[in-house]
Amino acid sequence: MIKSPTKMLINEYLNQSQKNHIIATLLKHYKVKVRVVYKPIKDYAYYVFGKGVLEISNKKGVIKNEKDFLITVLHEIRHAIQATKLGWRNLQQSYELEIAHWQSKNPKDMDGWMRNKREAISFEKEAEKYTQKNWKKWHKQFKKEGLL
Ligand SMILES: [Zn+2]
């Protein structure tokens, strides 16, 4: 069976060059350096401590639309900014201490912090707060540029 390339383009919420442009614009604005890798992961994205790598899911149905994409990228860039401010080793250590603290209070649910990141980890709370405050401004700008 042959897949229709036209149909695939219609179904994709943003094409690769739109994604590249959004990410390049944001990285330049926030003055952070990360290498972007697309992977078929079931979570939206990861910022990998110490590698300066931003992994973004290209698994179908995980990131559903342009808003999801923008919010995901902004959130992860915020982690890259946190890493720049604190040093990635300090960030990783503090992050892990907060996980350990959460686990010590929830010994029967050691992985539960992952489902409660914003409550468990101050860096997640801060990144999410920042993202919620800023994504609309970027959305508006990318719309104005005719990109979205
Ligand atoms: Zn996060």
mmCIF file of N, CA and C and ligand atoms in Angstrom:
data_model
loop_
_atom_site.group_PDB
_atom_site.id
_atom_site.type_symbol
_atom_site.label_atom_id
_atom_site.label_comp_id
_atom_site.label_asym_id
_atom_site.label_seq_id
_atom_site.Cartn_x
_atom_site.Cartn_y
_atom_site.Cartn_z
ATOM 1 N N MET A 1 0.833 -1.203 0.000
ATOM 2 C CA MET A 1 0.000 0.000 0.000
ATOM 3 C C MET A 1 0.869 1.255 0.000
ATOM 4 N N ILE A 2 0.411 2.231 -0.774
ATOM 5 C CA ILE A 2 1.167 3.486 -0.873
ATOM 6 C C ILE A 2 0.471 4.573 -0.067
ATOM 7 N N LYS A 3 1.244 5.211 0.816
ATOM 8 C CA LYS A 3 0.677 6.307 1.605
ATOM 9 C C LYS A 3 0.646 7.578 0.776
ATOM 10 N N SER A 4 -0.406 8.295 0.885
ATOM 11 C CA SER A 4 -0.492 9.551 0.142
ATOM 12 C C SER A 4 0.274 10.653 0.856
ATOM 13 N N PRO A 5 1.306 11.210 0.237
ATOM 14 C CA PRO A 5 2.078 12.273 0.890
ATOM 15 C C PRO A 5 1.236 13.515 1.158
ATOM 16 N N THR A 6 0.296 13.800 0.296
ATOM 17 C CA THR A 6 -0.565 14.969 0.487
ATOM 18 C C THR A 6 -1.360 14.832 1.783
ATOM 19 N N LYS A 7 -1.937 13.659 1.953
ATOM 20 C CA LYS A 7 -2.750 13.417 3.137
ATOM 21 C C LYS A 7 -1.904 13.536 4.413
ATOM 22 N N MET A 8 -0.669 13.020 4.345
ATOM 23 C CA MET A 8 0.198 13.104 5.522
ATOM 24 C C MET A 8 0.476 14.561 5.881
ATOM 25 N N LEU A 9 0.662 15.381 4.878
ATOM 26 C CA LEU A 9 0.913 16.802 5.149
ATOM 27 C C LEU A 9 -0.298 17.471 5.778
ATOM 28 N N ILE A 10 -1.476 17.119 5.285
ATOM 29 C CA ILE A 10 -2.694 17.712 5.839
ATOM 30 C C ILE A 10 -2.880 17.305 7.300
ATOM 31 N N ASN A 11 -2.554 16.044 7.590
ATOM 32 C CA ASN A 11 -2.758 15.561 8.958
ATOM 33 C C ASN A 11 -1.733 16.097 9.949
ATOM 34 N N GLU A 12 -0.577 16.472 9.462
ATOM 35 C CA GLU A 12 0.472 16.951 10.357
ATOM 36 C C GLU A 12 0.126 18.381 10.800
ATOM 37 N N TYR A 13 0.222 18.625 12.130
ATOM 38 C CA TYR A 13 -0.211 19.938 12.634
ATOM 39 C C TYR A 13 0.756 21.055 12.247
ATOM 40 N N LEU A 14 2.041 20.742 12.140
ATOM 41 C CA LEU A 14 3.030 21.717 11.656
ATOM 42 C C LEU A 14 4.046 20.937 10.828
ATOM 43 N N ASN A 15 4.532 21.512 9.755
ATOM 44 C CA ASN A 15 5.567 20.777 9.029
ATOM 45 C C ASN A 15 6.942 21.033 9.653
ATOM 46 N N GLN A 16 7.941 20.300 9.175
ATOM 47 C CA GLN A 16 9.255 20.362 9.821
ATOM 48 C C GLN A 16 9.858 21.761 9.764
ATOM 49 N N SER A 17 9.664 22.456 8.662
ATOM 50 C CA SER A 17 10.288 23.785 8.562
ATOM 51 C C SER A 17 9.594 24.788 9.495
ATOM 52 N N GLN A 18 8.304 24.627 9.712
ATOM 53 C CA GLN A 18 7.602 25.475 10.701
ATOM 54 C C GLN A 18 8.126 25.193 12.112
ATOM 55 N N LYS A 19 8.277 23.919 12.434
ATOM 56 C CA LYS A 19 8.817 23.554 13.754
ATOM 57 C C LYS A 19 10.221 24.133 13.937
ATOM 58 N N ASN A 20 11.056 23.967 12.905
ATOM 59 C CA ASN A 20 12.434 24.476 12.978
ATOM 60 C C ASN A 20 12.457 25.987 13.187
ATOM 61 N N HIS A 21 11.590 26.684 12.476
ATOM 62 C CA HIS A 21 11.548 28.142 12.589
ATOM 63 C C HIS A 21 11.116 28.576 13.994
ATOM 64 N N ILE A 22 10.096 27.932 14.535
ATOM 65 C CA ILE A 22 9.612 28.258 15.878
ATOM 66 C C ILE A 22 10.728 28.052 16.904
ATOM 67 N N ILE A 23 11.366 26.895 16.830
ATOM 68 C CA ILE A 23 12.414 26.576 17.799
ATOM 69 C C ILE A 23 13.599 27.534 17.656
ATOM 70 N N ALA A 24 14.020 27.782 16.415
ATOM 71 C CA ALA A 24 15.168 28.678 16.187
ATOM 72 C C ALA A 24 14.877 30.083 16.717
ATOM 73 N N THR A 25 13.655 30.569 16.495
ATOM 74 C CA THR A 25 13.261 31.899 16.973
ATOM 75 C C THR A 25 13.310 31.966 18.502
ATOM 76 N N LEU A 26 12.772 30.939 19.150
ATOM 77 C CA LEU A 26 12.727 30.927 20.617
ATOM 78 C C LEU A 26 14.131 30.802 21.221
ATOM 79 N N LEU A 27 14.951 29.929 20.650
ATOM 80 C CA LEU A 27 16.307 29.748 21.181
ATOM 81 C C LEU A 27 17.118 31.036 21.052
ATOM 82 N N LYS A 28 16.946 31.704 19.916
ATOM 83 C CA LYS A 28 17.667 32.953 19.695
ATOM 84 C C LYS A 28 17.200 34.013 20.704
ATOM 85 N N HIS A 29 15.894 34.110 20.892
ATOM 86 C CA HIS A 29 15.342 35.097 21.819
ATOM 87 C C HIS A 29 15.821 34.846 23.256
ATOM 88 N N TYR A 30 15.777 33.601 23.686
ATOM 89 C CA TYR A 30 16.125 33.293 25.080
ATOM 90 C C TYR A 30 17.625 33.043 25.282
ATOM 91 N N LYS A 31 18.374 33.131 24.168
ATOM 92 C CA LYS A 31 19.826 32.974 24.224
ATOM 93 C C LYS A 31 20.258 31.667 24.902
ATOM 94 N N VAL A 32 19.611 30.594 24.535
ATOM 95 C CA VAL A 32 20.040 29.277 25.023
ATOM 96 C C VAL A 32 20.413 28.393 23.840
ATOM 97 N N LYS A 33 21.363 27.515 24.115
ATOM 98 C CA LYS A 33 21.778 26.577 23.078
ATOM 99 C C LYS A 33 21.312 25.178 23.463
ATOM 100 N N VAL A 34 20.510 24.594 22.620
ATOM 101 C CA VAL A 34 20.178 23.177 22.786
ATOM 102 C C VAL A 34 20.179 22.522 21.414
ATOM 103 N N ARG A 35 20.430 21.237 21.421
ATOM 104 C CA ARG A 35 20.320 20.472 20.184
ATOM 105 C C ARG A 35 18.975 19.762 20.218
ATOM 106 N N VAL A 36 18.214 19.895 19.162
ATOM 107 C CA VAL A 36 16.869 19.318 19.124
ATOM 108 C C VAL A 36 16.883 17.975 18.420
ATOM 109 N N VAL A 37 16.285 16.993 19.079
ATOM 110 C CA VAL A 37 16.185 15.652 18.504
ATOM 111 C C VAL A 37 14.720 15.214 18.547
ATOM 112 N N TYR A 38 14.215 14.733 17.443
ATOM 113 C CA TYR A 38 12.846 14.205 17.414
ATOM 114 C C TYR A 38 12.887 12.697 17.604
ATOM 115 N N LYS A 39 12.042 12.227 18.543
ATOM 116 C CA LYS A 39 12.013 10.790 18.857
ATOM 117 C C LYS A 39 10.571 10.341 19.074
ATOM 118 N N PRO A 40 10.268 9.100 18.799
ATOM 119 C CA PRO A 40 8.883 8.629 19.022
ATOM 120 C C PRO A 40 8.610 8.269 20.479
ATOM 121 N N ILE A 41 8.754 9.258 21.389
ATOM 122 C CA ILE A 41 8.553 9.014 22.826
ATOM 123 C C ILE A 41 7.097 9.304 23.211
ATOM 124 N N LYS A 42 6.646 8.646 24.308
ATOM 125 C CA LYS A 42 5.246 8.791 24.664
ATOM 126 C C LYS A 42 4.967 10.013 25.543
ATOM 127 N N ASP A 43 6.017 10.627 26.083
ATOM 128 C CA ASP A 43 5.857 11.922 26.736
ATOM 129 C C ASP A 43 6.143 13.022 25.715
ATOM 130 N N TYR A 44 5.668 14.207 26.009
ATOM 131 C CA TYR A 44 5.804 15.312 25.061
ATOM 132 C C TYR A 44 7.262 15.584 24.700
ATOM 133 N N ALA A 45 8.076 15.737 25.730
ATOM 134 C CA ALA A 45 9.462 16.138 25.477
ATOM 135 C C ALA A 45 10.293 15.978 26.737
ATOM 136 N N TYR A 46 11.595 15.932 26.547
ATOM 137 C CA TYR A 46 12.535 15.914 27.665
ATOM 138 C C TYR A 46 13.664 16.901 27.415
ATOM 139 N N TYR A 47 14.100 17.534 28.478
ATOM 140 C CA TYR A 47 15.364 18.253 28.429
ATOM 141 C C TYR A 47 16.376 17.352 29.134
ATOM 142 N N VAL A 48 17.429 16.974 28.426
ATOM 143 C CA VAL A 48 18.376 16.011 28.984
ATOM 144 C C VAL A 48 19.499 16.761 29.696
ATOM 145 N N PHE A 49 19.549 16.586 31.022
ATOM 146 C CA PHE A 49 20.577 17.243 31.843
ATOM 147 C C PHE A 49 21.974 16.946 31.312
ATOM 148 N N GLY A 50 22.783 17.961 31.235
ATOM 149 C CA GLY A 50 24.193 17.747 30.945
ATOM 150 C C GLY A 50 24.527 17.573 29.478
ATOM 151 N N LYS A 51 23.515 17.317 28.666
ATOM 152 C CA LYS A 51 23.777 17.109 27.240
ATOM 153 C C LYS A 51 23.346 18.303 26.410
ATOM 154 N N GLY A 52 22.510 19.143 27.006
ATOM 155 C CA GLY A 52 21.970 20.262 26.248
ATOM 156 C C GLY A 52 21.111 19.788 25.090
ATOM 157 N N VAL A 53 20.474 18.638 25.302
ATOM 158 C CA VAL A 53 19.637 18.069 24.239
ATOM 159 C C VAL A 53 18.166 18.202 24.614
ATOM 160 N N LEU A 54 17.399 18.652 23.648
ATOM 161 C CA LEU A 54 15.954 18.731 23.813
ATOM 162 C C LEU A 54 15.322 17.661 22.928
ATOM 163 N N GLU A 55 14.724 16.659 23.573
ATOM 164 C CA GLU A 55 14.055 15.592 22.829
ATOM 165 C C GLU A 55 12.578 15.917 22.718
ATOM 166 N N ILE A 56 12.069 15.934 21.504
ATOM 167 C CA ILE A 56 10.660 16.248 21.280
ATOM 168 C C ILE A 56 9.979 15.046 20.628
ATOM 169 N N SER A 57 8.811 14.724 21.123
ATOM 170 C CA SER A 57 8.109 13.562 20.585
ATOM 171 C C SER A 57 7.572 13.822 19.187
ATOM 172 N N ASN A 58 7.831 12.871 18.296
ATOM 173 C CA ASN A 58 7.184 12.905 16.984
ATOM 174 C C ASN A 58 6.281 11.682 16.838
ATOM 175 N N LYS A 59 5.970 11.081 17.999
ATOM 176 C CA LYS A 59 5.025 9.951 17.978
ATOM 177 C C LYS A 59 3.628 10.504 17.690
ATOM 178 N N LYS A 60 2.955 9.864 16.786
ATOM 179 C CA LYS A 60 1.647 10.352 16.363
ATOM 180 C C LYS A 60 0.673 10.450 17.541
ATOM 181 N N GLY A 61 0.029 11.606 17.677
ATOM 182 C CA GLY A 61 -1.002 11.763 18.689
ATOM 183 C C GLY A 61 -0.509 12.237 20.047
ATOM 184 N N VAL A 62 0.803 12.336 20.248
ATOM 185 C CA VAL A 62 1.304 12.811 21.551
ATOM 186 C C VAL A 62 1.189 14.333 21.609
ATOM 187 N N ILE A 63 1.875 15.022 20.702
ATOM 188 C CA ILE A 63 1.688 16.467 20.561
ATOM 189 C C ILE A 63 0.633 16.648 19.468
ATOM 190 N N LYS A 64 -0.489 17.233 19.859
ATOM 191 C CA LYS A 64 -1.661 17.145 18.979
ATOM 192 C C LYS A 64 -1.849 18.327 18.043
ATOM 193 N N ASN A 65 -1.324 19.458 18.428
ATOM 194 C CA ASN A 65 -1.575 20.648 17.602
ATOM 195 C C ASN A 65 -0.496 21.698 17.855
ATOM 196 N N GLU A 66 -0.629 22.822 17.181
ATOM 197 C CA GLU A 66 0.416 23.853 17.258
ATOM 198 C C GLU A 66 0.525 24.457 18.662
ATOM 199 N N LYS A 67 -0.596 24.567 19.353
ATOM 200 C CA LYS A 67 -0.564 25.095 20.721
ATOM 201 C C LYS A 67 0.230 24.151 21.640
ATOM 202 N N ASP A 68 -0.070 22.863 21.544
ATOM 203 C CA ASP A 68 0.665 21.837 22.283
ATOM 204 C C ASP A 68 2.169 21.926 22.024
ATOM 205 N N PHE A 69 2.500 22.085 20.741
ATOM 206 C CA PHE A 69 3.897 22.137 20.347
ATOM 207 C C PHE A 69 4.596 23.344 20.961
ATOM 208 N N LEU A 70 3.956 24.502 20.850
ATOM 209 C CA LEU A 70 4.531 25.742 21.370
ATOM 210 C C LEU A 70 4.714 25.672 22.888
ATOM 211 N N ILE A 71 3.704 25.182 23.581
ATOM 212 C CA ILE A 71 3.762 25.054 25.037
ATOM 213 C C ILE A 71 4.871 24.081 25.450
ATOM 214 N N THR A 72 4.963 22.974 24.736
ATOM 215 C CA THR A 72 5.996 21.972 25.022
ATOM 216 C C THR A 72 7.393 22.557 24.860
ATOM 217 N N VAL A 73 7.609 23.243 23.742
ATOM 218 C CA VAL A 73 8.941 23.790 23.469
ATOM 219 C C VAL A 73 9.298 24.878 24.482
ATOM 220 N N LEU A 74 8.348 25.759 24.791
ATOM 221 C CA LEU A 74 8.613 26.812 25.779
ATOM 222 C C LEU A 74 8.951 26.230 27.147
ATOM 223 N N HIS A 75 8.203 25.216 27.554
ATOM 224 C CA HIS A 75 8.446 24.566 28.850
ATOM 225 C C HIS A 75 9.869 23.995 28.910
ATOM 226 N N GLU A 76 10.268 23.304 27.871
ATOM 227 C CA GLU A 76 11.598 22.686 27.881
ATOM 228 C C GLU A 76 12.709 23.734 27.780
ATOM 229 N N ILE A 77 12.458 24.788 27.007
ATOM 230 C CA ILE A 77 13.441 25.873 26.932
ATOM 231 C C ILE A 77 13.600 26.514 28.315
ATOM 232 N N ARG A 78 12.509 26.581 29.057
ATOM 233 C CA ARG A 78 12.592 27.123 30.419
ATOM 234 C C ARG A 78 13.527 26.258 31.283
ATOM 235 N N HIS A 79 13.470 24.950 31.101
ATOM 236 C CA HIS A 79 14.418 24.083 31.822
ATOM 237 C C HIS A 79 15.863 24.369 31.384
ATOM 238 N N ALA A 80 16.036 24.644 30.099
ATOM 239 C CA ALA A 80 17.388 24.979 29.618
ATOM 240 C C ALA A 80 17.861 26.294 30.248
ATOM 241 N N ILE A 81 16.944 27.241 30.434
ATOM 242 C CA ILE A 81 17.288 28.508 31.098
ATOM 243 C C ILE A 81 17.622 28.260 32.569
ATOM 244 N N GLN A 82 16.828 27.431 33.229
ATOM 245 C CA GLN A 82 17.115 27.055 34.627
ATOM 246 C C GLN A 82 18.511 26.439 34.722
ATOM 247 N N ALA A 83 18.840 25.590 33.766
ATOM 248 C CA ALA A 83 20.151 24.925 33.767
ATOM 249 C C ALA A 83 21.278 25.937 33.558
ATOM 250 N N THR A 84 21.006 26.935 32.724
ATOM 251 C CA THR A 84 22.008 27.970 32.471
ATOM 252 C C THR A 84 22.236 28.821 33.721
ATOM 253 N N LYS A 85 21.135 29.159 34.401
ATOM 254 C CA LYS A 85 21.228 29.992 35.610
ATOM 255 C C LYS A 85 21.941 29.286 36.757
ATOM 256 N N LEU A 86 21.557 28.033 36.982
ATOM 257 C CA LEU A 86 22.064 27.309 38.157
ATOM 258 C C LEU A 86 23.321 26.497 37.872
ATOM 259 N N GLY A 87 23.542 26.197 36.629
ATOM 260 C CA GLY A 87 24.515 25.167 36.263
ATOM 261 C C GLY A 87 23.770 23.846 36.238
ATOM 262 N N TRP A 88 23.976 23.052 35.199
ATOM 263 C CA TRP A 88 23.125 21.858 35.058
ATOM 264 C C TRP A 88 23.330 20.855 36.183
ATOM 265 N N ARG A 89 24.554 20.806 36.740
ATOM 266 C CA ARG A 89 24.781 19.847 37.834
ATOM 267 C C ARG A 89 23.979 20.232 39.078
ATOM 268 N N ASN A 90 23.966 21.523 39.382
ATOM 269 C CA ASN A 90 23.174 21.995 40.522
ATOM 270 C C ASN A 90 21.684 21.770 40.300
ATOM 271 N N LEU A 91 21.256 22.035 39.073
ATOM 272 C CA LEU A 91 19.839 21.824 38.755
ATOM 273 C C LEU A 91 19.473 20.349 38.912
ATOM 274 N N GLN A 92 20.310 19.492 38.353
ATOM 275 C CA GLN A 92 20.030 18.058 38.449
ATOM 276 C C GLN A 92 19.994 17.595 39.908
ATOM 277 N N GLN A 93 20.957 18.085 40.694
ATOM 278 C CA GLN A 93 21.022 17.695 42.105
ATOM 279 C C GLN A 93 19.785 18.183 42.874
ATOM 280 N N SER A 94 19.426 19.436 42.662
ATOM 281 C CA SER A 94 18.245 19.986 43.345
ATOM 282 C C SER A 94 16.978 19.254 42.922
ATOM 283 N N TYR A 95 16.894 18.974 41.637
ATOM 284 C CA TYR A 95 15.736 18.265 41.091
ATOM 285 C C TYR A 95 15.613 16.885 41.747
ATOM 286 N N GLU A 96 16.744 16.200 41.828
ATOM 287 C CA GLU A 96 16.731 14.852 42.414
ATOM 288 C C GLU A 96 16.424 14.881 43.907
ATOM 289 N N LEU A 97 16.905 15.936 44.592
ATOM 290 C CA LEU A 97 16.582 16.084 46.017
ATOM 291 C C LEU A 97 15.077 16.261 46.222
ATOM 292 N N GLU A 98 14.462 17.032 45.329
ATOM 293 C CA GLU A 98 13.009 17.236 45.435
ATOM 294 C C GLU A 98 12.238 15.947 45.162
ATOM 295 N N ILE A 99 12.746 15.144 44.219
ATOM 296 C CA ILE A 99 12.129 13.831 43.979
ATOM 297 C C ILE A 99 12.236 12.977 45.244
ATOM 298 N N ALA A 100 13.436 12.950 45.816
ATOM 299 C CA ALA A 100 13.668 12.140 47.024
ATOM 300 C C ALA A 100 12.782 12.602 48.183
ATOM 301 N N HIS A 101 12.637 13.923 48.291
ATOM 302 C CA HIS A 101 11.790 14.479 49.346
ATOM 303 C C HIS A 101 10.336 14.040 49.146
ATOM 304 N N TRP A 102 9.872 14.113 47.905
ATOM 305 C CA TRP A 102 8.491 13.693 47.610
ATOM 306 C C TRP A 102 8.309 12.209 47.922
ATOM 307 N N GLN A 103 9.313 11.410 47.521
ATOM 308 C CA GLN A 103 9.229 9.963 47.750
ATOM 309 C C GLN A 103 9.236 9.620 49.239
ATOM 310 N N SER A 104 9.972 10.421 50.011
ATOM 311 C CA SER A 104 10.017 10.151 51.459
ATOM 312 C C SER A 104 8.652 10.401 52.109
ATOM 313 N N LYS A 105 7.872 11.276 51.482
ATOM 314 C CA LYS A 105 6.524 11.536 51.999
ATOM 315 C C LYS A 105 5.483 10.590 51.395
ATOM 316 N N ASN A 106 5.856 9.934 50.291
ATOM 317 C CA ASN A 106 4.928 9.024 49.595
ATOM 318 C C ASN A 106 5.606 7.685 49.314
ATOM 319 N N PRO A 107 6.023 6.997 50.390
ATOM 320 C CA PRO A 107 6.847 5.793 50.206
ATOM 321 C C PRO A 107 6.139 4.661 49.451
ATOM 322 N N LYS A 108 4.820 4.701 49.409
ATOM 323 C CA LYS A 108 4.108 3.620 48.705
ATOM 324 C C LYS A 108 3.894 3.922 47.230
ATOM 325 N N ASP A 109 4.331 5.084 46.814
ATOM 326 C CA ASP A 109 4.102 5.501 45.425
ATOM 327 C C ASP A 109 5.356 6.205 44.893
ATOM 328 N N MET A 110 6.434 5.432 44.745
ATOM 329 C CA MET A 110 7.738 6.020 44.426
ATOM 330 C C MET A 110 7.788 6.753 43.079
ATOM 331 N N ASP A 111 6.953 6.320 42.147
ATOM 332 C CA ASP A 111 6.946 6.980 40.830
ATOM 333 C C ASP A 111 5.900 8.089 40.738
ATOM 334 N N GLY A 112 5.164 8.255 41.831
ATOM 335 C CA GLY A 112 4.041 9.198 41.808
ATOM 336 C C GLY A 112 4.420 10.634 41.495
ATOM 337 N N TRP A 113 5.647 11.025 41.810
ATOM 338 C CA TRP A 113 6.068 12.409 41.528
ATOM 339 C C TRP A 113 5.941 12.732 40.048
ATOM 340 N N MET A 114 6.078 11.689 39.192
ATOM 341 C CA MET A 114 5.988 11.906 37.740
ATOM 342 C C MET A 114 4.576 12.330 37.330
ATOM 343 N N ARG A 115 3.601 11.837 38.047
ATOM 344 C CA ARG A 115 2.219 12.224 37.739
ATOM 345 C C ARG A 115 1.841 13.526 38.439
ATOM 346 N N ASN A 116 2.692 13.974 39.353
ATOM 347 C CA ASN A 116 2.402 15.187 40.136
ATOM 348 C C ASN A 116 3.581 16.156 40.086
ATOM 349 N N LYS A 117 4.163 16.263 38.888
ATOM 350 C CA LYS A 117 5.409 17.022 38.763
ATOM 351 C C LYS A 117 5.307 18.453 39.271
ATOM 352 N N ARG A 118 4.197 19.100 38.944
ATOM 353 C CA ARG A 118 4.078 20.519 39.308
ATOM 354 C C ARG A 118 3.978 20.713 40.820
ATOM 355 N N GLU A 119 3.435 19.714 41.509
ATOM 356 C CA GLU A 119 3.359 19.800 42.972
ATOM 357 C C GLU A 119 4.664 19.318 43.607
ATOM 358 N N ALA A 120 5.276 18.329 42.984
ATOM 359 C CA ALA A 120 6.445 17.684 43.586
ATOM 360 C C ALA A 120 7.742 18.463 43.368
ATOM 361 N N ILE A 121 7.873 19.090 42.207
ATOM 362 C CA ILE A 121 9.164 19.659 41.803
ATOM 363 C C ILE A 121 9.027 21.150 41.528
ATOM 364 N N SER A 122 9.736 21.973 42.279
ATOM 365 C CA SER A 122 9.604 23.432 42.125
ATOM 366 C C SER A 122 10.010 23.902 40.728
ATOM 367 N N PHE A 123 10.971 23.205 40.098
ATOM 368 C CA PHE A 123 11.432 23.598 38.760
ATOM 369 C C PHE A 123 10.359 23.339 37.695
ATOM 370 N N GLU A 124 9.544 22.322 37.949
ATOM 371 C CA GLU A 124 8.430 22.047 37.027
ATOM 372 C C GLU A 124 7.337 23.096 37.212
ATOM 373 N N LYS A 125 7.092 23.436 38.453
ATOM 374 C CA LYS A 125 6.088 24.454 38.751
ATOM 375 C C LYS A 125 6.484 25.786 38.110
ATOM 376 N N GLU A 126 7.750 26.146 38.255
ATOM 377 C CA GLU A 126 8.244 27.408 37.716
ATOM 378 C C GLU A 126 8.195 27.409 36.182
ATOM 379 N N ALA A 127 8.623 26.308 35.584
ATOM 380 C CA ALA A 127 8.620 26.208 34.117
ATOM 381 C C ALA A 127 7.197 26.296 33.572
ATOM 382 N N GLU A 128 6.261 25.655 34.254
ATOM 383 C CA GLU A 128 4.881 25.647 33.791
ATOM 384 C C GLU A 128 4.239 27.022 33.960
ATOM 385 N N LYS A 129 4.525 27.659 35.079
ATOM 386 C CA LYS A 129 4.000 28.995 35.335
ATOM 387 C C LYS A 129 4.501 29.967 34.258
ATOM 388 N N TYR A 130 5.774 29.873 33.972
ATOM 389 C CA TYR A 130 6.393 30.720 32.958
ATOM 390 C C TYR A 130 5.758 30.486 31.582
ATOM 391 N N THR A 131 5.574 29.213 31.255
ATOM 392 C CA THR A 131 5.014 28.846 29.956
ATOM 393 C C THR A 131 3.579 29.353 29.810
ATOM 394 N N GLN A 132 2.786 29.142 30.854
ATOM 395 C CA GLN A 132 1.388 29.599 30.797
ATOM 396 C C GLN A 132 1.299 31.106 30.630
ATOM 397 N N LYS A 133 2.270 31.803 31.206
ATOM 398 C CA LYS A 133 2.277 33.253 31.128
ATOM 399 C C LYS A 133 2.710 33.761 29.749
ATOM 400 N N ASN A 134 3.500 32.981 29.044
ATOM 401 C CA ASN A 134 4.138 33.482 27.820
ATOM 402 C C ASN A 134 3.714 32.870 26.491
ATOM 403 N N TRP A 135 3.046 31.727 26.478
ATOM 404 C CA TRP A 135 2.807 31.065 25.187
ATOM 405 C C TRP A 135 1.907 31.866 24.256
ATOM 406 N N LYS A 136 0.936 32.582 24.819
ATOM 407 C CA LYS A 136 -0.013 33.323 23.975
ATOM 408 C C LYS A 136 0.671 34.439 23.195
ATOM 409 N N LYS A 137 1.599 35.084 23.846
ATOM 410 C CA LYS A 137 2.369 36.153 23.208
ATOM 411 C C LYS A 137 3.113 35.605 21.976
ATOM 412 N N TRP A 138 3.754 34.452 22.133
ATOM 413 C CA TRP A 138 4.477 33.830 21.017
ATOM 414 C C TRP A 138 3.516 33.339 19.953
ATOM 415 N N HIS A 139 2.408 32.779 20.382
ATOM 416 C CA HIS A 139 1.407 32.296 19.433
ATOM 417 C C HIS A 139 0.936 33.444 18.535
ATOM 418 N N LYS A 140 0.681 34.568 19.166
ATOM 419 C CA LYS A 140 0.241 35.765 18.452
ATOM 420 C C LYS A 140 1.312 36.225 17.461
ATOM 421 N N GLN A 141 2.558 36.228 17.907
ATOM 422 C CA GLN A 141 3.644 36.668 17.025
ATOM 423 C C GLN A 141 3.824 35.732 15.818
ATOM 424 N N PHE A 142 3.779 34.433 16.062
ATOM 425 C CA PHE A 142 3.942 33.476 14.953
ATOM 426 C C PHE A 142 2.756 33.537 13.989
ATOM 427 N N LYS A 143 1.593 33.837 14.530
ATOM 428 C CA LYS A 143 0.400 34.029 13.673
ATOM 429 C C LYS A 143 0.580 35.261 12.789
ATOM 430 N N LYS A 144 1.081 36.323 13.409
ATOM 431 C CA LYS A 144 1.293 37.575 12.690
ATOM 432 C C LYS A 144 2.304 37.397 11.556
ATOM 433 N N GLU A 145 3.318 36.569 11.804
ATOM 434 C CA GLU A 145 4.324 36.271 10.770
ATOM 435 C C GLU A 145 3.766 35.385 9.662
ATOM 436 N N GLY A 146 2.554 34.888 9.868
ATOM 437 C CA GLY A 146 1.956 33.990 8.873
ATOM 438 C C GLY A 146 2.473 32.571 8.982
ATOM 439 N N LEU A 147 3.129 32.272 10.093
ATOM 440 C CA LEU A 147 3.721 30.944 10.263
ATOM 441 C C LEU A 147 2.692 29.908 10.724
ATOM 442 N N LEU A 148 1.725 30.359 11.510
ATOM 443 C CA LEU A 148 0.706 29.419 12.023
ATOM 444 C C LEU A 148 -0.630 29.636 11.303
HETATM 445 ZN ZN ZN B 1 9.422 19.955 32.841
#
